[in-house]
Amino acid sequence: MKISEIMTRDVEIASPDDTLEAVASRMAASDIGLLPVGEGGQLVGMITDRDIAVRGVARGLDGSGRVRDVMSRDVKYCFEDDEIEDVVMNMGEIQVRRLVVLDGDKRLAGVVSLADAVQQDQAMTGVGFSGVVRPGGAHNQAAR
């Protein structure tokens, strides 16, 4: 099965100049924990609720801080025609719970989460979460 069959297509995009308060409010209203960050039609980063808390608030930024100050610039992604199992295994290896999904032209097509994969196939739980739950890694906030 392809990622395109389980991904979320209706994705909001944050701007690097958005305030942390505005982005956090959008996340809360939509019950989401990640927003891709775009500028000039290009994907330039991602911001998560954890970025806001750990890179922002914990370091003294308030709600008027900017997305660019806390976002991840190293965007991890997959393609909409990738197989779910391959993507879930990769998510475990790189220790992320969500990925941006690109189309064949490398434009934003959606977002996929481990939860999306598990809802489709319970067997995916062990495949993805076994890598994500181990401590450390490139996306460990303490490593920055």
JSON list of C-alpha atoms in Angstrom, two decimals:
[
{"chain": "A", "resi": 1, "resn": "MET", "atom": "CA", "xyz": [0.00, 0.00, 0.00]},
{"chain": "A", "resi": 2, "resn": "LYS", "atom": "CA", "xyz": [1.22, 3.51, -0.82]},
{"chain": "A", "resi": 3, "resn": "ILE", "atom": "CA", "xyz": [1.67, 6.44, 1.55]},
{"chain": "A", "resi": 4, "resn": "SER", "atom": "CA", "xyz": [-0.80, 8.43, -0.57]},
{"chain": "A", "resi": 5, "resn": "GLU", "atom": "CA", "xyz": [-3.55, 6.13, 0.70]},
{"chain": "A", "resi": 6, "resn": "ILE", "atom": "CA", "xyz": [-3.08, 7.04, 4.37]},
{"chain": "A", "resi": 7, "resn": "MET", "atom": "CA", "xyz": [-1.51, 10.51, 4.44]},
{"chain": "A", "resi": 8, "resn": "THR", "atom": "CA", "xyz": [-3.28, 13.70, 5.44]},
{"chain": "A", "resi": 9, "resn": "ARG", "atom": "CA", "xyz": [-3.64, 15.88, 2.36]},
{"chain": "A", "resi": 10, "resn": "ASP", "atom": "CA", "xyz": [-5.18, 19.04, 3.78]},
{"chain": "A", "resi": 11, "resn": "VAL", "atom": "CA", "xyz": [-2.02, 20.46, 5.34]},
{"chain": "A", "resi": 12, "resn": "GLU", "atom": "CA", "xyz": [-1.65, 23.92, 6.80]},
{"chain": "A", "resi": 13, "resn": "ILE", "atom": "CA", "xyz": [1.68, 25.66, 6.28]},
{"chain": "A", "resi": 14, "resn": "ALA", "atom": "CA", "xyz": [3.41, 28.01, 8.70]},
{"chain": "A", "resi": 15, "resn": "SER", "atom": "CA", "xyz": [5.60, 30.93, 7.71]},
{"chain": "A", "resi": 16, "resn": "PRO", "atom": "CA", "xyz": [9.05, 31.47, 9.26]},
{"chain": "A", "resi": 17, "resn": "ASP", "atom": "CA", "xyz": [7.77, 34.89, 10.35]},
{"chain": "A", "resi": 18, "resn": "ASP", "atom": "CA", "xyz": [4.68, 33.56, 12.16]},
{"chain": "A", "resi": 19, "resn": "THR", "atom": "CA", "xyz": [4.73, 33.99, 15.92]},
{"chain": "A", "resi": 20, "resn": "LEU", "atom": "CA", "xyz": [4.99, 30.95, 18.15]},
{"chain": "A", "resi": 21, "resn": "GLU", "atom": "CA", "xyz": [1.69, 31.92, 19.75]},
{"chain": "A", "resi": 22, "resn": "ALA", "atom": "CA", "xyz": [-0.09, 31.99, 16.37]},
{"chain": "A", "resi": 23, "resn": "VAL", "atom": "CA", "xyz": [1.35, 28.63, 15.32]},
{"chain": "A", "resi": 24, "resn": "ALA", "atom": "CA", "xyz": [0.60, 27.03, 18.69]},
{"chain": "A", "resi": 25, "resn": "SER", "atom": "CA", "xyz": [-2.99, 28.30, 18.46]},
{"chain": "A", "resi": 26, "resn": "ARG", "atom": "CA", "xyz": [-3.37, 26.81, 14.97]},
{"chain": "A", "resi": 27, "resn": "MET", "atom": "CA", "xyz": [-1.97, 23.50, 16.20]},
{"chain": "A", "resi": 28, "resn": "ALA", "atom": "CA", "xyz": [-4.35, 23.48, 19.15]},
{"chain": "A", "resi": 29, "resn": "ALA", "atom": "CA", "xyz": [-7.37, 24.37, 17.00]},
{"chain": "A", "resi": 30, "resn": "SER", "atom": "CA", "xyz": [-6.57, 21.60, 14.51]},
{"chain": "A", "resi": 31, "resn": "ASP", "atom": "CA", "xyz": [-5.34, 19.08, 17.13]},
{"chain": "A", "resi": 32, "resn": "ILE", "atom": "CA", "xyz": [-2.01, 18.62, 15.33]},
{"chain": "A", "resi": 33, "resn": "GLY", "atom": "CA", "xyz": [1.59, 18.65, 16.49]},
{"chain": "A", "resi": 34, "resn": "LEU", "atom": "CA", "xyz": [3.47, 19.59, 13.31]},
{"chain": "A", "resi": 35, "resn": "LEU", "atom": "CA", "xyz": [3.31, 22.22, 10.62]},
{"chain": "A", "resi": 36, "resn": "PRO", "atom": "CA", "xyz": [5.53, 22.37, 7.54]},
{"chain": "A", "resi": 37, "resn": "VAL", "atom": "CA", "xyz": [7.16, 25.78, 7.16]},
{"chain": "A", "resi": 38, "resn": "GLY", "atom": "CA", "xyz": [7.10, 27.37, 3.72]},
{"chain": "A", "resi": 39, "resn": "GLU", "atom": "CA", "xyz": [8.53, 30.53, 2.25]},
{"chain": "A", "resi": 40, "resn": "GLY", "atom": "CA", "xyz": [8.37, 31.69, -1.35]},
{"chain": "A", "resi": 41, "resn": "GLY", "atom": "CA", "xyz": [6.73, 28.46, -2.46]},
{"chain": "A", "resi": 42, "resn": "GLN", "atom": "CA", "xyz": [9.55, 26.37, -0.96]},
{"chain": "A", "resi": 43, "resn": "LEU", "atom": "CA", "xyz": [9.50, 24.05, 2.03]},
{"chain": "A", "resi": 44, "resn": "VAL", "atom": "CA", "xyz": [12.11, 25.53, 4.39]},
{"chain": "A", "resi": 45, "resn": "GLY", "atom": "CA", "xyz": [11.48, 23.66, 7.63]},
{"chain": "A", "resi": 46, "resn": "MET", "atom": "CA", "xyz": [9.08, 22.06, 10.04]},
{"chain": "A", "resi": 47, "resn": "ILE", "atom": "CA", "xyz": [7.84, 23.15, 13.43]},
{"chain": "A", "resi": 48, "resn": "THR", "atom": "CA", "xyz": [6.43, 20.87, 16.09]},
{"chain": "A", "resi": 49, "resn": "ASP", "atom": "CA", "xyz": [4.71, 21.46, 19.38]},
{"chain": "A", "resi": 50, "resn": "ARG", "atom": "CA", "xyz": [7.88, 20.08, 20.97]},
{"chain": "A", "resi": 51, "resn": "ASP", "atom": "CA", "xyz": [10.02, 22.64, 19.11]},
{"chain": "A", "resi": 52, "resn": "ILE", "atom": "CA", "xyz": [7.88, 25.40, 20.59]},
{"chain": "A", "resi": 53, "resn": "ALA", "atom": "CA", "xyz": [8.20, 24.00, 24.11]},
{"chain": "A", "resi": 54, "resn": "VAL", "atom": "CA", "xyz": [11.83, 22.83, 24.13]},
{"chain": "A", "resi": 55, "resn": "ARG", "atom": "CA", "xyz": [13.56, 25.20, 21.73]},
{"chain": "A", "resi": 56, "resn": "GLY", "atom": "CA", "xyz": [11.30, 28.15, 22.45]},
{"chain": "A", "resi": 57, "resn": "VAL", "atom": "CA", "xyz": [9.71, 28.40, 25.87]},
{"chain": "A", "resi": 58, "resn": "ALA", "atom": "CA", "xyz": [12.42, 26.45, 27.69]},
{"chain": "A", "resi": 59, "resn": "ARG", "atom": "CA", "xyz": [15.01, 28.85, 26.27]},
{"chain": "A", "resi": 60, "resn": "GLY", "atom": "CA", "xyz": [13.10, 31.94, 27.32]},
{"chain": "A", "resi": 61, "resn": "LEU", "atom": "CA", "xyz": [11.15, 32.80, 24.18]},
{"chain": "A", "resi": 62, "resn": "ASP", "atom": "CA", "xyz": [7.57, 33.91, 24.65]},
{"chain": "A", "resi": 63, "resn": "GLY", "atom": "CA", "xyz": [4.65, 33.77, 22.26]},
{"chain": "A", "resi": 64, "resn": "SER", "atom": "CA", "xyz": [6.05, 36.64, 20.21]},
{"chain": "A", "resi": 65, "resn": "GLY", "atom": "CA", "xyz": [9.09, 34.55, 19.24]},
{"chain": "A", "resi": 66, "resn": "ARG", "atom": "CA", "xyz": [9.25, 33.57, 15.58]},
{"chain": "A", "resi": 67, "resn": "VAL", "atom": "CA", "xyz": [8.93, 30.17, 13.94]},
{"chain": "A", "resi": 68, "resn": "ARG", "atom": "CA", "xyz": [12.34, 30.64, 12.28]},
{"chain": "A", "resi": 69, "resn": "ASP", "atom": "CA", "xyz": [13.95, 30.72, 15.74]},
{"chain": "A", "resi": 70, "resn": "VAL", "atom": "CA", "xyz": [12.82, 27.20, 16.72]},
{"chain": "A", "resi": 71, "resn": "MET", "atom": "CA", "xyz": [11.94, 25.28, 13.53]},
{"chain": "A", "resi": 72, "resn": "SER", "atom": "CA", "xyz": [13.88, 22.29, 12.23]},
{"chain": "A", "resi": 73, "resn": "ARG", "atom": "CA", "xyz": [15.56, 23.19, 8.95]},
{"chain": "A", "resi": 74, "resn": "ASP", "atom": "CA", "xyz": [16.54, 19.62, 8.15]},
{"chain": "A", "resi": 75, "resn": "VAL", "atom": "CA", "xyz": [13.23, 18.46, 6.67]},
{"chain": "A", "resi": 76, "resn": "LYS", "atom": "CA", "xyz": [12.78, 14.70, 6.57]},
{"chain": "A", "resi": 77, "resn": "TYR", "atom": "CA", "xyz": [10.35, 13.52, 3.93]},
{"chain": "A", "resi": 78, "resn": "CYS", "atom": "CA", "xyz": [9.02, 10.64, 1.89]},
{"chain": "A", "resi": 79, "resn": "PHE", "atom": "CA", "xyz": [7.18, 10.44, -1.42]},
{"chain": "A", "resi": 80, "resn": "GLU", "atom": "CA", "xyz": [3.50, 9.75, -1.85]},
{"chain": "A", "resi": 81, "resn": "ASP", "atom": "CA", "xyz": [4.21, 6.67, -3.98]},
{"chain": "A", "resi": 82, "resn": "ASP", "atom": "CA", "xyz": [6.50, 5.08, -1.36]},
{"chain": "A", "resi": 83, "resn": "GLU", "atom": "CA", "xyz": [5.32, 1.87, 0.28]},
{"chain": "A", "resi": 84, "resn": "ILE", "atom": "CA", "xyz": [3.97, 2.30, 3.81]},
{"chain": "A", "resi": 85, "resn": "GLU", "atom": "CA", "xyz": [6.17, -0.39, 5.34]},
{"chain": "A", "resi": 86, "resn": "ASP", "atom": "CA", "xyz": [9.34, 1.17, 3.85]},
{"chain": "A", "resi": 87, "resn": "VAL", "atom": "CA", "xyz": [8.41, 4.61, 5.17]},
{"chain": "A", "resi": 88, "resn": "VAL", "atom": "CA", "xyz": [7.55, 3.30, 8.64]},
{"chain": "A", "resi": 89, "resn": "MET", "atom": "CA", "xyz": [10.88, 1.46, 8.83]},
{"chain": "A", "resi": 90, "resn": "ASN", "atom": "CA", "xyz": [12.68, 4.65, 7.79]},
{"chain": "A", "resi": 91, "resn": "MET", "atom": "CA", "xyz": [10.77, 6.66, 10.40]},
{"chain": "A", "resi": 92, "resn": "GLY", "atom": "CA", "xyz": [12.00, 4.21, 13.03]},
{"chain": "A", "resi": 93, "resn": "GLU", "atom": "CA", "xyz": [15.57, 4.46, 11.79]},
{"chain": "A", "resi": 94, "resn": "ILE", "atom": "CA", "xyz": [15.63, 8.27, 11.79]},
{"chain": "A", "resi": 95, "resn": "GLN", "atom": "CA", "xyz": [13.51, 8.45, 14.97]},
{"chain": "A", "resi": 96, "resn": "VAL", "atom": "CA", "xyz": [10.61, 10.62, 13.83]},
{"chain": "A", "resi": 97, "resn": "ARG", "atom": "CA", "xyz": [6.89, 10.16, 14.30]},
{"chain": "A", "resi": 98, "resn": "ARG", "atom": "CA", "xyz": [5.76, 12.30, 11.36]},
{"chain": "A", "resi": 99, "resn": "LEU", "atom": "CA", "xyz": [7.05, 13.01, 7.86]},
{"chain": "A", "resi": 100, "resn": "VAL", "atom": "CA", "xyz": [6.26, 15.51, 5.17]},
{"chain": "A", "resi": 101, "resn": "VAL", "atom": "CA", "xyz": [5.05, 13.77, 2.00]},
{"chain": "A", "resi": 102, "resn": "LEU", "atom": "CA", "xyz": [6.18, 15.10, -1.38]},
{"chain": "A", "resi": 103, "resn": "ASP", "atom": "CA", "xyz": [4.75, 14.42, -4.83]},
{"chain": "A", "resi": 104, "resn": "GLY", "atom": "CA", "xyz": [6.84, 13.45, -7.87]},
{"chain": "A", "resi": 105, "resn": "ASP", "atom": "CA", "xyz": [7.69, 17.12, -8.48]},
{"chain": "A", "resi": 106, "resn": "LYS", "atom": "CA", "xyz": [8.97, 17.46, -4.90]},
{"chain": "A", "resi": 107, "resn": "ARG", "atom": "CA", "xyz": [6.04, 19.66, -3.89]},
{"chain": "A", "resi": 108, "resn": "LEU", "atom": "CA", "xyz": [4.20, 19.26, -0.60]},
{"chain": "A", "resi": 109, "resn": "ALA", "atom": "CA", "xyz": [1.48, 16.64, -0.96]},
{"chain": "A", "resi": 110, "resn": "GLY", "atom": "CA", "xyz": [0.69, 15.92, 2.68]},
{"chain": "A", "resi": 111, "resn": "VAL", "atom": "CA", "xyz": [1.89, 14.65, 6.04]},
{"chain": "A", "resi": 112, "resn": "VAL", "atom": "CA", "xyz": [2.02, 11.10, 7.34]},
{"chain": "A", "resi": 113, "resn": "SER", "atom": "CA", "xyz": [2.40, 9.90, 10.92]},
{"chain": "A", "resi": 114, "resn": "LEU", "atom": "CA", "xyz": [3.18, 6.58, 12.54]},
{"chain": "A", "resi": 115, "resn": "ALA", "atom": "CA", "xyz": [-0.35, 6.73, 13.93]},
{"chain": "A", "resi": 116, "resn": "ASP", "atom": "CA", "xyz": [-1.70, 6.86, 10.36]},
{"chain": "A", "resi": 117, "resn": "ALA", "atom": "CA", "xyz": [0.21, 3.68, 9.52]},
{"chain": "A", "resi": 118, "resn": "VAL", "atom": "CA", "xyz": [-0.85, 1.89, 12.70]},
{"chain": "A", "resi": 119, "resn": "GLN", "atom": "CA", "xyz": [-4.51, 2.74, 12.04]},
{"chain": "A", "resi": 120, "resn": "GLN", "atom": "CA", "xyz": [-4.12, 1.05, 8.67]},
{"chain": "A", "resi": 121, "resn": "ASP", "atom": "CA", "xyz": [-2.20, -1.97, 9.93]},
{"chain": "A", "resi": 122, "resn": "GLN", "atom": "CA", "xyz": [-1.65, -2.84, 13.61]},
{"chain": "A", "resi": 123, "resn": "ALA", "atom": "CA", "xyz": [1.50, -4.80, 12.66]},
{"chain": "A", "resi": 124, "resn": "MET", "atom": "CA", "xyz": [3.19, -1.47, 11.83]},
{"chain": "A", "resi": 125, "resn": "THR", "atom": "CA", "xyz": [3.28, -0.60, 15.54]},
{"chain": "A", "resi": 126, "resn": "GLY", "atom": "CA", "xyz": [6.40, -2.63, 16.24]},
{"chain": "A", "resi": 127, "resn": "VAL", "atom": "CA", "xyz": [8.10, -1.71, 12.98]},
{"chain": "A", "resi": 128, "resn": "GLY", "atom": "CA", "xyz": [8.03, 2.04, 13.51]},
{"chain": "A", "resi": 129, "resn": "PHE", "atom": "CA", "xyz": [7.91, 2.54, 17.24]},
{"chain": "A", "resi": 130, "resn": "SER", "atom": "CA", "xyz": [10.82, 0.19, 17.94]},
{"chain": "A", "resi": 131, "resn": "GLY", "atom": "CA", "xyz": [13.15, 2.78, 16.41]},
{"chain": "A", "resi": 132, "resn": "VAL", "atom": "CA", "xyz": [11.39, 5.91, 17.57]},
{"chain": "A", "resi": 133, "resn": "VAL", "atom": "CA", "xyz": [11.33, 5.00, 21.24]},
{"chain": "A", "resi": 134, "resn": "ARG", "atom": "CA", "xyz": [15.07, 4.50, 21.64]},
{"chain": "A", "resi": 135, "resn": "PRO", "atom": "CA", "xyz": [16.84, 7.46, 23.27]},
{"chain": "A", "resi": 136, "resn": "GLY", "atom": "CA", "xyz": [19.06, 9.90, 21.40]},
{"chain": "A", "resi": 137, "resn": "GLY", "atom": "CA", "xyz": [19.41, 10.39, 17.68]},
{"chain": "A", "resi": 138, "resn": "ALA", "atom": "CA", "xyz": [19.52, 13.26, 15.25]},
{"chain": "A", "resi": 139, "resn": "HIS", "atom": "CA", "xyz": [16.16, 14.65, 16.33]},
{"chain": "A", "resi": 140, "resn": "ASN", "atom": "CA", "xyz": [16.86, 14.48, 20.03]},
{"chain": "A", "resi": 141, "resn": "GLN", "atom": "CA", "xyz": [16.35, 18.03, 21.30]},
{"chain": "A", "resi": 142, "resn": "ALA", "atom": "CA", "xyz": [19.24, 17.65, 23.73]},
{"chain": "A", "resi": 143, "resn": "ALA", "atom": "CA", "xyz": [21.60, 17.01, 20.81]},
{"chain": "A", "resi": 144, "resn": "ARG", "atom": "CA", "xyz": [21.17, 20.56, 19.48]}
]
